[in-house]
XYZ file of C-alpha atoms in Angstrom:
235
model
C 20.651 -1.156 4.395
C 19.514 -3.314 1.509
C 16.202 -5.082 1.957
C 17.121 -8.719 1.463
C 16.401 -12.076 3.091
C 12.928 -11.088 4.285
C 9.555 -12.748 3.893
C 7.324 -9.904 2.766
C 3.558 -9.565 2.592
C 2.265 -6.881 0.219
C -1.464 -6.164 0.370
C -2.937 -5.125 -2.967
C 0.233 -6.498 -4.518
C -1.133 -7.727 -7.838
C -1.123 -4.342 -9.556
C 0.158 -0.779 -9.535
C 2.731 0.331 -6.973
C 2.202 -2.885 -4.983
C 3.202 -5.053 -7.927
C 6.187 -2.814 -8.711
C 7.338 -3.227 -5.104
C 6.884 -7.002 -5.337
C 9.075 -7.200 -8.437
C 11.773 -4.937 -7.004
C 11.918 -6.695 -3.638
C 11.987 -10.079 -5.348
C 15.069 -8.930 -7.279
C 16.653 -7.997 -3.945
C 16.421 -11.575 -2.704
C 13.223 -11.669 -0.654
C 10.347 -14.133 -0.466
C 7.260 -12.380 -1.813
C 3.706 -12.959 -0.610
C 0.941 -10.883 -2.139
C -2.739 -10.708 -1.381
C -5.323 -9.019 -3.536
C -9.070 -9.030 -4.080
C -8.696 -9.253 -7.862
C -8.297 -12.964 -8.608
C -7.699 -12.378 -12.335
C -4.739 -10.133 -11.529
C -3.399 -12.702 -9.075
C -3.488 -15.365 -11.809
C -1.644 -13.006 -14.162
C 1.045 -12.361 -11.569
C 1.435 -16.065 -10.849
C 1.895 -16.682 -14.571
C 4.797 -14.234 -14.650
C 6.307 -14.952 -11.236
C 5.682 -18.556 -10.285
C 7.751 -18.074 -7.118
C 5.377 -15.430 -5.735
C 2.981 -16.747 -3.090
C -0.519 -15.438 -3.729
C -3.675 -15.235 -1.647
C -7.117 -13.773 -2.195
C -8.071 -11.389 0.591
C -10.436 -8.469 0.993
C -8.702 -6.252 3.552
C -11.960 -4.329 4.072
C -13.728 -7.444 5.375
C -13.390 -8.459 9.027
C -13.943 -12.133 8.180
C -11.541 -12.112 5.215
C -8.804 -10.381 7.216
C -9.141 -12.766 10.146
C -9.133 -15.872 7.948
C -6.171 -14.694 5.891
C -4.093 -13.645 8.900
C -4.661 -16.991 10.602
C -3.621 -18.841 7.433
C -0.533 -16.666 6.998
C 0.587 -17.185 10.597
C 0.220 -20.936 10.151
C 1.792 -21.268 6.704
C 4.455 -18.524 6.820
C 5.531 -18.040 10.429
C 8.769 -16.463 9.177
C 6.966 -13.411 7.734
C 8.756 -10.316 9.056
C 7.872 -7.464 6.688
C 4.351 -6.104 6.178
C 3.607 -3.616 3.406
C 0.156 -2.076 3.782
C -0.449 -1.009 0.202
C -4.050 -1.953 -0.709
C -6.177 1.064 -1.494
C -8.961 2.443 -3.659
C -9.711 5.951 -4.859
C -13.124 7.305 -5.786
C -14.524 10.640 -6.941
C -17.178 11.877 -4.510
C -19.344 14.976 -4.890
C -19.950 16.260 -1.373
C -22.427 18.859 -2.662
C -24.889 16.027 -3.342
C -25.284 15.270 0.336
C -25.236 11.550 1.073
C -25.618 10.364 -2.538
C -21.977 9.307 -3.018
C -21.011 8.527 0.561
C -21.663 4.781 0.336
C -18.633 4.349 -1.939
C -16.703 6.495 0.512
C -17.387 3.945 3.249
C -15.482 1.338 1.262
C -12.534 3.701 0.897
C -12.419 4.098 4.659
C -12.541 0.334 5.203
C -9.799 -0.494 2.682
C -7.509 2.514 2.982
C -7.586 3.133 6.732
C -9.219 0.379 8.754
C -7.596 -2.343 6.621
C -3.955 -1.394 7.376
C -4.688 -0.793 11.055
C -6.283 -4.209 11.536
C -3.900 -6.140 9.279
C -1.040 -4.798 11.376
C -2.752 -5.808 14.589
C -3.571 -9.291 13.326
C -0.014 -9.945 12.140
C 1.724 -8.342 15.099
C 2.447 -11.742 16.739
C 4.740 -12.578 13.803
C 6.315 -9.147 13.655
C 7.054 -9.177 17.381
C 8.814 -12.532 17.345
C 10.731 -12.404 14.057
C 14.086 -10.684 13.746
C 14.396 -7.533 11.680
C 10.659 -6.945 11.426
C 9.457 -3.987 9.413
C 6.188 -2.287 8.471
C 5.780 -0.039 5.448
C 2.578 1.975 5.107
C 1.726 3.490 1.737
C 0.356 6.990 2.183
C -0.210 9.518 -0.642
C 0.720 13.050 -1.517
C -3.028 13.690 -1.638
C -3.075 13.473 2.155
C -1.628 16.998 1.969
C -3.327 18.242 -1.218
C -7.058 17.921 -0.694
C -7.563 21.491 -1.862
C -5.838 20.705 -5.154
C -7.785 17.502 -5.789
C -11.098 18.143 -3.992
C -12.946 15.563 -6.083
C -11.424 12.804 -3.891
C -12.249 14.019 -0.364
C -12.559 10.648 1.382
C -9.394 9.267 -0.232
C -7.464 12.355 0.897
C -8.876 11.969 4.412
C -7.996 8.279 4.688
C -4.435 8.912 3.572
C -4.098 11.768 6.039
C -5.252 9.259 8.639
C -2.603 6.750 7.541
C 0.062 9.434 7.870
C -0.987 10.261 11.446
C -1.369 6.576 12.345
C 2.095 5.719 11.018
C 3.774 8.402 13.102
C 2.175 7.157 16.313
C 2.748 3.520 15.342
C 6.450 4.256 14.840
C 6.755 5.530 18.417
C 4.832 2.633 19.963
C 6.630 -0.077 18.003
C 10.172 1.262 18.441
C 10.658 -0.509 21.807
C 9.612 -3.761 20.084
C 12.417 -3.407 17.558
C 9.982 -3.052 14.659
C 10.978 -0.462 12.069
C 7.962 1.517 10.825
C 8.280 3.302 7.492
C 6.017 5.381 5.294
C 6.165 6.271 1.638
C 4.179 9.193 0.264
C 3.713 8.685 -3.487
C 2.794 11.441 -5.907
C 0.396 10.819 -8.785
C 1.604 7.635 -10.478
C 0.332 6.074 -13.697
C -1.677 3.146 -12.265
C -5.284 1.925 -12.329
C -6.025 3.314 -8.858
C -8.390 5.900 -10.323
C -9.282 5.246 -13.995
C -10.564 8.809 -14.471
C -7.295 10.358 -13.354
C -5.199 7.800 -15.179
C -6.944 8.794 -18.417
C -6.198 12.445 -17.701
C -2.570 11.600 -16.997
C -2.190 9.583 -20.186
C -3.853 12.404 -22.126
C -1.326 14.818 -20.587
C -3.959 17.006 -19.013
C -2.222 20.239 -17.887
C -3.240 19.560 -14.276
C -0.953 16.528 -14.285
C 2.042 17.958 -16.120
C 4.289 18.793 -13.192
C 7.388 17.242 -11.567
C 5.272 15.456 -8.961
C 3.665 13.139 -11.516
C 5.474 9.850 -12.215
C 4.488 7.976 -15.387
C 6.026 4.658 -14.337
C 5.466 2.892 -10.970
C 8.751 0.982 -11.384
C 10.674 4.262 -11.529
C 8.884 5.514 -8.439
C 9.547 2.332 -6.451
C 13.258 2.168 -7.270
C 13.869 5.800 -6.378
C 11.866 5.528 -3.176
C 13.438 2.303 -1.942
C 16.869 3.792 -2.497
C 15.970 6.345 0.187
C 14.486 3.712 2.516
C 17.682 1.691 2.137
C 19.668 4.768 3.174
C 17.727 4.772 6.449
C 14.927 7.264 5.842
C 11.674 6.206 7.510
C 9.351 8.739 5.838
C 9.952 9.205 2.125
C 8.242 11.914 0.144
C 8.853 12.173 -3.582
């Protein structure tokens, strides 16, 4: 099943895996809507893809989510495909007690609460439009916290997304909404500048088959599996 003829919202779609998905799905004949907090990146994307519809939205903010969802429902009532991609990744030293936990709160809001509430806010569109789909972006780190212990909150939020997606799939099946999940490995993006630098420098920790240097390669391989009917795609 080729993904074509949809109106797709990609959160965090101005960079990284989100942007690679936007480009690929645009090639497949879909209308692309992206939201992002980084306005400079949104302007860059618009300069390259004038047909992309762009919005500024902070998915961690209750007010921003509510305002954006209301605008989207009004301006794009045909939207039938939600990709919950927005996420941040931070290094947190748990041995320092509460010193680093404030930045962990933002990870929880963006990575976990954001997708849950964006889905709920946009459910009226997904319920009424034909062929509706949800794609949640998880991470291989949901299952590898012991290997990358410097990112404990990120790993926890992605483990939460994995559990949430599985229950969401069961609840939404009677509504005719297909719920999918992709579980990326380490990919060369700006998600975590520290780890990107280590990847670029070919640190031995990152030289294994699970590391993908190009988000475009990852997206094309992964969507090939989604198009074959898989709903949970590991790499």
